[in-house]
Amino acid sequence: MGEALPLNRQQEVARALRAFLPARAVLHEEEDTRPYECDGLTAYRQVPMVVALPETEEQVRRILKVCAAMNVPVVPRGAGTGLSGGALPPGDGVLLSMAKFMRVVRVDAIARVAVVQPGVRNAVISEVAAPYGLYYAPDPSSQIACTIGGNVSENSGGVHCLKYGLTVHNVLRVRGFTVDGEPIEVGSEAPDAAGLDLLALAIGSEGMLFVVTEVAVKLLPKPQCARVIMASFDDVEKAGDAVAAVIGAGIIPAGLEMMDKPATRAVEQFVAAGYDLDAAAILLCESDGTPAEVDDETARMEAVLKGAGAVRLAVSRDEAERLRF
């Protein structure tokens, strides 16, 4: 946890930041900084020395330059939903919250690209793309709360990452600032970019390489049809083997999720999805595409799952049931 810092050091940093930030954008009283002591990994906690909440790229640049000149560590933070401790603040540093960067810069339906600020929530990208028949594929379980900046830092995935990839496969360009406030941009909205390909290095770096201020992501056409199979197994190992059997049959499901009995019983009380509570494990296999593709793939998956030992199969009958599953 480290030793407590001298009060004058905290005040010195806060004063330096308030020279160009509004007073409400610089927090140093413990009652204000305590909410930032951890991310979703709550086992580790550390109250930050100072929290800064910039609203513009110029403010981010100046925060980083000031902190570099004062030899103060900086940790960027999105919504704080991550489970890796990537937003755990240093007790002797500045927590740089990007929560106010919430603007959707533009949606290009023809190029199938959305350009957003890092504080935009994952689910919002699909919402603004929906009128064009498009959506953003990576869907972490916390997508209604997590931000795209945090997704970039953590290389987030989701239930559909098997077919559509992780964040690294769906981001085209990232802009931001290095720790000493120098602007940097990696990737391109064009098919290729000059120079070193640093995009994959930047994504998943947990904010250690630079602070993200703008992200360009790929959008995909919404599938015409989607269906989910719920397969019940009397043994967890059989359910795991069924996953290998599905992939081994050359099928790449749009979504693939497994839950054991304690998980299904806990979740069923909340969602009332109709899960098989007697099964040792259930496997949710989703197919999407055209109606003909979904019919064919669903039939093939059913055959593979039965051969792998599924004792019960239930196929979603409509979109509402698919979403419940």
mmCIF file of C-alpha atoms in Angstrom:
data_model
loop_
_atom_site.group_PDB
_atom_site.id
_atom_site.type_symbol
_atom_site.label_atom_id
_atom_site.label_comp_id
_atom_site.label_asym_id
_atom_site.label_seq_id
_atom_site.Cartn_x
_atom_site.Cartn_y
_atom_site.Cartn_z
ATOM 1 C CA MET A 1 0.000 0.000 0.000
ATOM 2 C CA GLY A 2 2.947 2.321 0.583
ATOM 3 C CA GLU A 3 3.400 5.100 3.092
ATOM 4 C CA ALA A 4 1.121 8.091 3.260
ATOM 5 C CA LEU A 5 2.353 11.028 1.225
ATOM 6 C CA PRO A 6 3.142 14.382 2.765
ATOM 7 C CA LEU A 7 0.063 16.558 2.557
ATOM 8 C CA ASN A 8 1.997 19.338 0.833
ATOM 9 C CA ARG A 9 2.878 17.030 -2.080
ATOM 10 C CA GLN A 10 -0.785 16.262 -2.672
ATOM 11 C CA GLN A 11 -1.677 19.930 -2.487
ATOM 12 C CA GLU A 12 1.206 20.827 -4.776
ATOM 13 C CA VAL A 13 -0.012 18.455 -7.496
ATOM 14 C CA ALA A 14 -3.644 19.513 -7.103
ATOM 15 C CA ARG A 15 -2.630 23.176 -7.303
ATOM 16 C CA ALA A 16 -0.595 22.575 -10.463
ATOM 17 C CA LEU A 17 -3.554 20.881 -12.150
ATOM 18 C CA ARG A 18 -6.059 23.513 -11.023
ATOM 19 C CA ALA A 19 -3.958 26.093 -12.833
ATOM 20 C CA PHE A 20 -5.671 24.997 -16.071
ATOM 21 C CA LEU A 21 -8.508 22.683 -14.967
ATOM 22 C CA PRO A 22 -11.786 23.724 -13.315
ATOM 23 C CA ALA A 23 -11.718 23.201 -9.546
ATOM 24 C CA ARG A 24 -14.408 20.510 -9.809
ATOM 25 C CA ALA A 25 -12.185 18.542 -12.221
ATOM 26 C CA VAL A 26 -9.417 18.032 -9.654
ATOM 27 C CA LEU A 27 -10.280 15.860 -6.650
ATOM 28 C CA HIS A 28 -8.008 15.294 -3.687
ATOM 29 C CA GLU A 29 -10.225 15.068 -0.617
ATOM 30 C CA GLU A 30 -10.541 11.419 0.452
ATOM 31 C CA GLU A 31 -14.340 11.416 0.298
ATOM 32 C CA ASP A 32 -14.022 12.393 -3.384
ATOM 33 C CA THR A 33 -11.132 10.096 -4.322
ATOM 34 C CA ARG A 34 -12.288 6.999 -2.413
ATOM 35 C CA PRO A 35 -14.723 5.898 -5.210
ATOM 36 C CA TYR A 36 -11.702 5.533 -7.508
ATOM 37 C CA GLU A 37 -9.723 3.204 -5.228
ATOM 38 C CA CYS A 38 -10.246 0.110 -7.404
ATOM 39 C CA ASP A 39 -11.825 -1.260 -10.550
ATOM 40 C CA GLY A 40 -13.883 -4.477 -10.771
ATOM 41 C CA LEU A 41 -11.021 -6.338 -9.057
ATOM 42 C CA THR A 42 -12.093 -5.174 -5.622
ATOM 43 C CA ALA A 43 -9.606 -7.344 -3.721
ATOM 44 C CA TYR A 44 -6.954 -4.692 -4.390
ATOM 45 C CA ARG A 45 -7.583 -1.101 -3.338
ATOM 46 C CA GLN A 46 -5.543 2.078 -3.180
ATOM 47 C CA VAL A 47 -6.924 5.583 -2.782
ATOM 48 C CA PRO A 48 -5.362 7.822 -5.436
ATOM 49 C CA MET A 49 -3.475 10.930 -4.380
ATOM 50 C CA VAL A 50 -5.361 13.097 -6.901
ATOM 51 C CA VAL A 51 -8.101 12.413 -9.456
ATOM 52 C CA ALA A 52 -8.232 14.511 -12.631
ATOM 53 C CA LEU A 53 -11.305 14.642 -14.874
ATOM 54 C CA PRO A 54 -10.398 16.431 -18.115
ATOM 55 C CA GLU A 55 -12.924 17.266 -20.840
ATOM 56 C CA THR A 56 -10.656 18.086 -23.802
ATOM 57 C CA GLU A 57 -7.595 16.616 -25.482
ATOM 58 C CA GLU A 58 -5.638 19.750 -24.657
ATOM 59 C CA GLN A 59 -6.396 19.258 -20.957
ATOM 60 C CA VAL A 60 -5.197 15.631 -21.183
ATOM 61 C CA ARG A 61 -1.991 16.801 -22.839
ATOM 62 C CA ARG A 62 -1.329 19.399 -20.165
ATOM 63 C CA ILE A 63 -2.094 16.975 -17.310
ATOM 64 C CA LEU A 64 0.446 14.514 -18.685
ATOM 65 C CA LYS A 65 3.079 17.204 -19.255
ATOM 66 C CA VAL A 66 2.646 18.606 -15.746
ATOM 67 C CA CYS A 67 2.791 15.162 -14.155
ATOM 68 C CA ALA A 68 5.863 14.221 -16.194
ATOM 69 C CA ALA A 69 7.622 17.438 -15.123
ATOM 70 C CA MET A 70 6.731 16.759 -11.472
ATOM 71 C CA ASN A 71 7.654 13.062 -11.722
ATOM 72 C CA VAL A 72 4.122 12.007 -10.762
ATOM 73 C CA PRO A 73 2.810 8.650 -12.064
ATOM 74 C CA VAL A 74 -0.468 8.638 -14.023
ATOM 75 C CA VAL A 75 -3.006 5.829 -14.449
ATOM 76 C CA PRO A 76 -5.884 6.296 -16.926
ATOM 77 C CA ARG A 77 -9.344 4.961 -16.048
ATOM 78 C CA GLY A 78 -12.501 4.223 -18.015
ATOM 79 C CA ALA A 79 -15.668 3.024 -16.284
ATOM 80 C CA GLY A 80 -13.754 0.858 -13.817
ATOM 81 C CA THR A 81 -15.544 -2.369 -14.772
ATOM 82 C CA GLY A 82 -12.344 -4.308 -15.585
ATOM 83 C CA LEU A 83 -11.355 -7.365 -13.577
ATOM 84 C CA SER A 84 -7.582 -7.238 -14.078
ATOM 85 C CA GLY A 85 -6.703 -4.290 -11.854
ATOM 86 C CA GLY A 86 -5.762 -2.255 -14.929
ATOM 87 C CA ALA A 87 -7.248 0.904 -13.381
ATOM 88 C CA LEU A 88 -5.761 0.398 -9.908
ATOM 89 C CA PRO A 89 -4.390 3.818 -8.948
ATOM 90 C CA PRO A 90 -0.997 4.483 -7.402
ATOM 91 C CA GLY A 91 -1.239 6.014 -3.975
ATOM 92 C CA ASP A 92 1.352 8.619 -4.949
ATOM 93 C CA GLY A 93 -0.027 9.502 -8.375
ATOM 94 C CA VAL A 94 -2.823 10.945 -10.470
ATOM 95 C CA LEU A 95 -5.789 8.892 -11.592
ATOM 96 C CA LEU A 96 -6.768 10.240 -15.016
ATOM 97 C CA SER A 97 -10.476 9.596 -15.517
ATOM 98 C CA MET A 98 -11.693 9.755 -19.130
ATOM 99 C CA ALA A 99 -15.346 9.634 -18.074
ATOM 100 C CA LYS A 100 -16.186 13.008 -19.639
ATOM 101 C CA PHE A 101 -15.021 12.000 -23.127
ATOM 102 C CA MET A 102 -18.485 10.813 -24.150
ATOM 103 C CA ARG A 103 -18.918 12.165 -27.686
ATOM 104 C CA VAL A 104 -19.676 10.107 -30.771
ATOM 105 C CA VAL A 105 -17.582 12.006 -33.326
ATOM 106 C CA ARG A 106 -19.125 10.460 -36.453
ATOM 107 C CA VAL A 107 -20.654 7.335 -37.937
ATOM 108 C CA ASP A 108 -19.748 6.539 -41.551
ATOM 109 C CA ALA A 109 -22.333 4.008 -42.698
ATOM 110 C CA ILE A 110 -20.734 3.585 -46.123
ATOM 111 C CA ALA A 111 -17.236 2.876 -44.784
ATOM 112 C CA ARG A 112 -18.778 1.069 -41.789
ATOM 113 C CA VAL A 113 -16.711 3.034 -39.297
ATOM 114 C CA ALA A 114 -17.603 4.781 -36.039
ATOM 115 C CA VAL A 115 -15.258 7.345 -34.488
ATOM 116 C CA VAL A 116 -15.852 7.881 -30.780
ATOM 117 C CA GLN A 117 -14.232 9.320 -27.689
ATOM 118 C CA PRO A 118 -12.978 6.820 -25.068
ATOM 119 C CA GLY A 119 -15.735 7.512 -22.545
ATOM 120 C CA VAL A 120 -18.451 6.304 -24.927
ATOM 121 C CA ARG A 121 -20.048 3.121 -23.591
ATOM 122 C CA ASN A 122 -19.639 -0.054 -25.625
ATOM 123 C CA ALA A 123 -23.394 -0.541 -26.078
ATOM 124 C CA VAL A 124 -23.874 3.050 -27.274
ATOM 125 C CA ILE A 125 -21.801 2.384 -30.400
ATOM 126 C CA SER A 126 -24.270 -0.261 -31.534
ATOM 127 C CA GLU A 127 -27.166 2.014 -30.596
ATOM 128 C CA VAL A 128 -25.962 4.895 -32.782
ATOM 129 C CA ALA A 129 -25.103 2.471 -35.614
ATOM 130 C CA ALA A 130 -28.473 0.666 -35.464
ATOM 131 C CA PRO A 131 -30.352 3.106 -37.772
ATOM 132 C CA TYR A 132 -27.881 2.135 -40.519
ATOM 133 C CA GLY A 133 -28.372 -1.601 -39.971
ATOM 134 C CA LEU A 134 -24.926 -1.871 -38.391
ATOM 135 C CA TYR A 135 -23.490 -2.771 -34.993
ATOM 136 C CA TYR A 136 -20.202 -3.099 -33.073
ATOM 137 C CA ALA A 137 -19.358 -6.772 -32.501
ATOM 138 C CA PRO A 138 -17.282 -7.042 -29.270
ATOM 139 C CA ASP A 139 -19.766 -7.327 -26.413
ATOM 140 C CA PRO A 140 -18.212 -7.710 -22.951
ATOM 141 C CA SER A 141 -20.637 -8.807 -20.248
ATOM 142 C CA SER A 142 -20.437 -5.262 -18.850
ATOM 143 C CA GLN A 143 -21.169 -3.626 -22.223
ATOM 144 C CA ILE A 144 -23.965 -1.437 -20.890
ATOM 145 C CA ALA A 145 -21.426 0.213 -18.555
ATOM 146 C CA CYS A 146 -17.889 -0.363 -19.874
ATOM 147 C CA THR A 147 -16.320 2.237 -22.168
ATOM 148 C CA ILE A 148 -14.548 1.791 -25.482
ATOM 149 C CA GLY A 149 -11.380 3.343 -24.038
ATOM 150 C CA GLY A 150 -11.329 0.678 -21.341
ATOM 151 C CA ASN A 151 -12.066 -1.986 -23.975
ATOM 152 C CA VAL A 152 -9.008 -0.815 -25.935
ATOM 153 C CA SER A 153 -6.820 -0.862 -22.832
ATOM 154 C CA GLU A 154 -7.988 -4.351 -21.826
ATOM 155 C CA ASN A 155 -8.525 -5.855 -25.308
ATOM 156 C CA SER A 156 -12.021 -6.844 -24.229
ATOM 157 C CA GLY A 157 -13.951 -9.636 -25.878
ATOM 158 C CA GLY A 158 -17.376 -11.048 -25.119
ATOM 159 C CA VAL A 159 -19.593 -13.980 -25.946
ATOM 160 C CA HIS A 160 -19.324 -13.323 -29.702
ATOM 161 C CA CYS A 161 -15.526 -13.030 -29.850
ATOM 162 C CA LEU A 162 -15.124 -16.591 -31.168
ATOM 163 C CA LYS A 163 -16.559 -15.580 -34.547
ATOM 164 C CA TYR A 164 -16.059 -11.824 -34.606
ATOM 165 C CA GLY A 165 -12.848 -11.379 -32.638
ATOM 166 C CA LEU A 166 -11.671 -9.287 -29.709
ATOM 167 C CA THR A 167 -11.292 -5.509 -29.555
ATOM 168 C CA VAL A 168 -7.936 -5.772 -31.363
ATOM 169 C CA HIS A 169 -9.719 -7.266 -34.387
ATOM 170 C CA ASN A 170 -12.364 -4.532 -34.506
ATOM 171 C CA VAL A 171 -10.399 -1.307 -33.950
ATOM 172 C CA LEU A 172 -8.940 0.541 -36.925
ATOM 173 C CA ARG A 173 -7.246 3.567 -35.359
ATOM 174 C CA VAL A 174 -6.403 4.925 -31.923
ATOM 175 C CA ARG A 175 -5.307 8.463 -31.057
ATOM 176 C CA GLY A 176 -3.917 9.732 -27.783
ATOM 177 C CA PHE A 177 -0.925 11.069 -25.858
ATOM 178 C CA THR A 178 2.205 9.458 -24.473
ATOM 179 C CA VAL A 179 3.059 9.794 -20.783
ATOM 180 C CA ASP A 180 5.001 12.997 -21.452
ATOM 181 C CA GLY A 181 2.110 14.592 -23.366
ATOM 182 C CA GLU A 182 3.287 13.953 -26.925
ATOM 183 C CA PRO A 183 0.497 13.221 -29.451
ATOM 184 C CA ILE A 184 0.440 9.772 -31.034
ATOM 185 C CA GLU A 185 -1.815 8.023 -33.536
ATOM 186 C CA VAL A 186 -1.604 4.354 -34.535
ATOM 187 C CA GLY A 187 -3.550 2.455 -37.148
ATOM 188 C CA SER A 188 -5.652 3.928 -39.926
ATOM 189 C CA GLU A 189 -9.193 3.964 -41.253
ATOM 190 C CA ALA A 190 -7.664 3.137 -44.629
ATOM 191 C CA PRO A 191 -6.782 -0.480 -45.542
ATOM 192 C CA ASP A 192 -3.174 0.126 -44.470
ATOM 193 C CA ALA A 193 -1.027 2.676 -42.644
ATOM 194 C CA ALA A 194 2.534 3.827 -43.223
ATOM 195 C CA GLY A 195 5.239 2.988 -40.697
ATOM 196 C CA LEU A 196 5.325 0.402 -37.942
ATOM 197 C CA ASP A 197 2.106 -1.448 -37.164
ATOM 198 C CA LEU A 198 1.743 -0.585 -33.466
ATOM 199 C CA LEU A 199 -2.025 -0.952 -33.172
ATOM 200 C CA ALA A 200 -1.974 -4.491 -31.781
ATOM 201 C CA LEU A 201 0.742 -3.448 -29.320
ATOM 202 C CA ALA A 202 -1.339 -0.544 -28.059
ATOM 203 C CA ILE A 203 -4.547 -2.528 -27.610
ATOM 204 C CA GLY A 204 -4.437 -4.484 -24.371
ATOM 205 C CA SER A 205 -1.581 -2.423 -22.924
ATOM 206 C CA GLU A 206 -3.783 -1.276 -19.972
ATOM 207 C CA GLY A 207 -2.929 2.373 -20.588
ATOM 208 C CA MET A 208 0.799 1.871 -20.032
ATOM 209 C CA LEU A 209 1.824 3.028 -23.514
ATOM 210 C CA PHE A 210 -0.406 6.064 -23.950
ATOM 211 C CA VAL A 211 -3.706 7.631 -22.942
ATOM 212 C CA VAL A 212 -6.460 7.081 -25.536
ATOM 213 C CA THR A 213 -8.500 10.118 -26.587
ATOM 214 C CA GLU A 214 -10.185 8.876 -29.783
ATOM 215 C CA VAL A 215 -10.990 5.464 -31.282
ATOM 216 C CA ALA A 216 -12.156 4.419 -34.764
ATOM 217 C CA VAL A 217 -13.928 1.046 -34.784
ATOM 218 C CA LYS A 218 -15.256 -1.274 -37.460
ATOM 219 C CA LEU A 219 -19.005 -1.709 -37.784
ATOM 220 C CA LEU A 220 -20.650 -4.854 -39.125
ATOM 221 C CA PRO A 221 -24.028 -5.422 -40.796
ATOM 222 C CA LYS A 222 -26.622 -6.819 -38.421
ATOM 223 C CA PRO A 223 -27.277 -10.513 -39.136
ATOM 224 C CA GLN A 224 -30.636 -11.215 -40.761
ATOM 225 C CA CYS A 225 -31.316 -14.035 -38.356
ATOM 226 C CA ALA A 226 -29.932 -15.514 -35.132
ATOM 227 C CA ARG A 227 -30.799 -18.584 -33.089
ATOM 228 C CA VAL A 228 -29.487 -20.155 -29.886
ATOM 229 C CA ILE A 229 -29.280 -23.822 -28.938
ATOM 230 C CA MET A 230 -29.323 -24.654 -25.228
ATOM 231 C CA ALA A 231 -27.686 -28.054 -24.760
ATOM 232 C CA SER A 232 -27.860 -29.832 -21.393
ATOM 233 C CA PHE A 233 -25.173 -32.231 -20.167
ATOM 234 C CA ASP A 234 -25.021 -34.566 -17.172
ATOM 235 C CA ASP A 235 -21.290 -33.942 -16.788
ATOM 236 C CA VAL A 236 -19.220 -30.737 -17.000
ATOM 237 C CA GLU A 237 -16.385 -32.505 -18.798
ATOM 238 C CA LYS A 238 -18.770 -33.692 -21.510
ATOM 239 C CA ALA A 239 -19.887 -30.092 -22.059
ATOM 240 C CA GLY A 240 -16.251 -29.026 -22.405
ATOM 241 C CA ASP A 241 -15.586 -31.823 -24.876
ATOM 242 C CA ALA A 242 -18.669 -30.727 -26.839
ATOM 243 C CA VAL A 243 -17.054 -27.343 -27.420
ATOM 244 C CA ALA A 244 -14.061 -29.049 -29.031
ATOM 245 C CA ALA A 245 -16.420 -31.239 -31.055
ATOM 246 C CA VAL A 246 -18.296 -28.235 -32.455
ATOM 247 C CA ILE A 247 -15.089 -26.467 -33.472
ATOM 248 C CA GLY A 248 -13.642 -29.743 -34.769
ATOM 249 C CA ALA A 249 -16.655 -30.106 -37.063
ATOM 250 C CA GLY A 250 -15.647 -26.858 -38.771
ATOM 251 C CA ILE A 251 -18.418 -24.818 -37.148
ATOM 252 C CA ILE A 252 -17.601 -21.375 -35.737
ATOM 253 C CA PRO A 253 -20.636 -20.357 -33.660
ATOM 254 C CA ALA A 254 -21.508 -16.682 -33.382
ATOM 255 C CA GLY A 255 -21.583 -17.180 -29.616
ATOM 256 C CA LEU A 256 -20.538 -19.980 -27.293
ATOM 257 C CA GLU A 257 -21.026 -19.937 -23.529
ATOM 258 C CA MET A 258 -20.923 -22.670 -20.876
ATOM 259 C CA MET A 259 -22.405 -22.579 -17.352
ATOM 260 C CA ASP A 260 -22.281 -25.198 -14.633
ATOM 261 C CA LYS A 261 -25.184 -26.000 -12.286
ATOM 262 C CA PRO A 262 -24.368 -23.405 -9.571
ATOM 263 C CA ALA A 263 -24.129 -20.687 -12.247
ATOM 264 C CA THR A 264 -27.411 -21.602 -13.973
ATOM 265 C CA ARG A 265 -29.267 -21.762 -10.662
ATOM 266 C CA ALA A 266 -27.945 -18.361 -9.609
ATOM 267 C CA VAL A 267 -28.702 -16.739 -12.958
ATOM 268 C CA GLU A 268 -32.133 -18.323 -13.472
ATOM 269 C CA GLN A 269 -33.498 -16.558 -10.391
ATOM 270 C CA PHE A 270 -32.642 -13.235 -12.043
ATOM 271 C CA VAL A 271 -33.357 -13.736 -15.764
ATOM 272 C CA ALA A 272 -35.964 -16.544 -15.787
ATOM 273 C CA ALA A 273 -34.537 -17.749 -19.089
ATOM 274 C CA GLY A 274 -35.783 -21.314 -18.742
ATOM 275 C CA TYR A 275 -32.353 -22.862 -18.117
ATOM 276 C CA ASP A 276 -32.207 -26.575 -17.337
ATOM 277 C CA LEU A 277 -31.519 -26.488 -13.591
ATOM 278 C CA ASP A 278 -31.052 -30.264 -13.368
ATOM 279 C CA ALA A 279 -28.157 -30.308 -15.852
ATOM 280 C CA ALA A 280 -24.586 -30.487 -14.552
ATOM 281 C CA ALA A 281 -23.727 -27.970 -17.265
ATOM 282 C CA ILE A 282 -25.425 -26.216 -20.144
ATOM 283 C CA LEU A 283 -23.865 -25.008 -23.370
ATOM 284 C CA LEU A 284 -25.337 -22.053 -25.263
ATOM 285 C CA CYS A 285 -24.441 -22.129 -28.963
ATOM 286 C CA GLU A 286 -25.562 -19.255 -31.168
ATOM 287 C CA SER A 287 -25.755 -19.189 -34.952
ATOM 288 C CA ASP A 288 -26.309 -16.060 -37.058
ATOM 289 C CA GLY A 289 -26.436 -15.097 -40.720
ATOM 290 C CA THR A 290 -29.103 -15.531 -43.382
ATOM 291 C CA PRO A 291 -32.097 -17.734 -42.495
ATOM 292 C CA ALA A 292 -30.750 -20.517 -44.732
ATOM 293 C CA GLU A 293 -27.298 -20.334 -43.118
ATOM 294 C CA VAL A 294 -28.786 -20.414 -39.621
ATOM 295 C CA ASP A 295 -31.054 -23.367 -40.448
ATOM 296 C CA ASP A 296 -28.118 -25.361 -41.819
ATOM 297 C CA GLU A 297 -25.674 -24.475 -39.026
ATOM 298 C CA THR A 298 -28.221 -25.098 -36.281
ATOM 299 C CA ALA A 299 -28.988 -28.567 -37.657
ATOM 300 C CA ARG A 300 -25.271 -29.378 -37.856
ATOM 301 C CA MET A 301 -24.634 -28.149 -34.305
ATOM 302 C CA GLU A 302 -27.557 -30.162 -32.953
ATOM 303 C CA ALA A 303 -26.124 -33.312 -34.514
ATOM 304 C CA VAL A 304 -22.665 -32.647 -33.068
ATOM 305 C CA LEU A 305 -24.034 -31.851 -29.604
ATOM 306 C CA LYS A 306 -26.137 -35.016 -29.518
ATOM 307 C CA GLY A 307 -23.083 -37.017 -30.542
ATOM 308 C CA ALA A 308 -21.088 -35.338 -27.756
ATOM 309 C CA GLY A 309 -23.546 -36.538 -25.103
ATOM 310 C CA ALA A 310 -26.149 -33.783 -24.787
ATOM 311 C CA VAL A 311 -29.129 -35.154 -22.866
ATOM 312 C CA ARG A 312 -31.467 -32.333 -23.869
ATOM 313 C CA LEU A 313 -31.570 -29.705 -26.628
ATOM 314 C CA ALA A 314 -33.742 -26.582 -26.748
ATOM 315 C CA VAL A 315 -33.659 -24.158 -29.693
ATOM 316 C CA SER A 316 -34.852 -20.557 -29.330
ATOM 317 C CA ARG A 317 -38.188 -20.122 -31.086
ATOM 318 C CA ASP A 318 -38.060 -16.367 -31.529
ATOM 319 C CA GLU A 319 -35.839 -13.335 -30.935
ATOM 320 C CA ALA A 320 -37.161 -12.729 -27.420
ATOM 321 C CA GLU A 321 -36.282 -16.274 -26.354
ATOM 322 C CA ARG A 322 -32.854 -16.025 -27.996
ATOM 323 C CA LEU A 323 -32.108 -12.902 -25.954
ATOM 324 C CA ARG A 324 -33.292 -14.617 -22.748
ATOM 325 C CA PHE A 325 -30.994 -17.597 -23.404
#
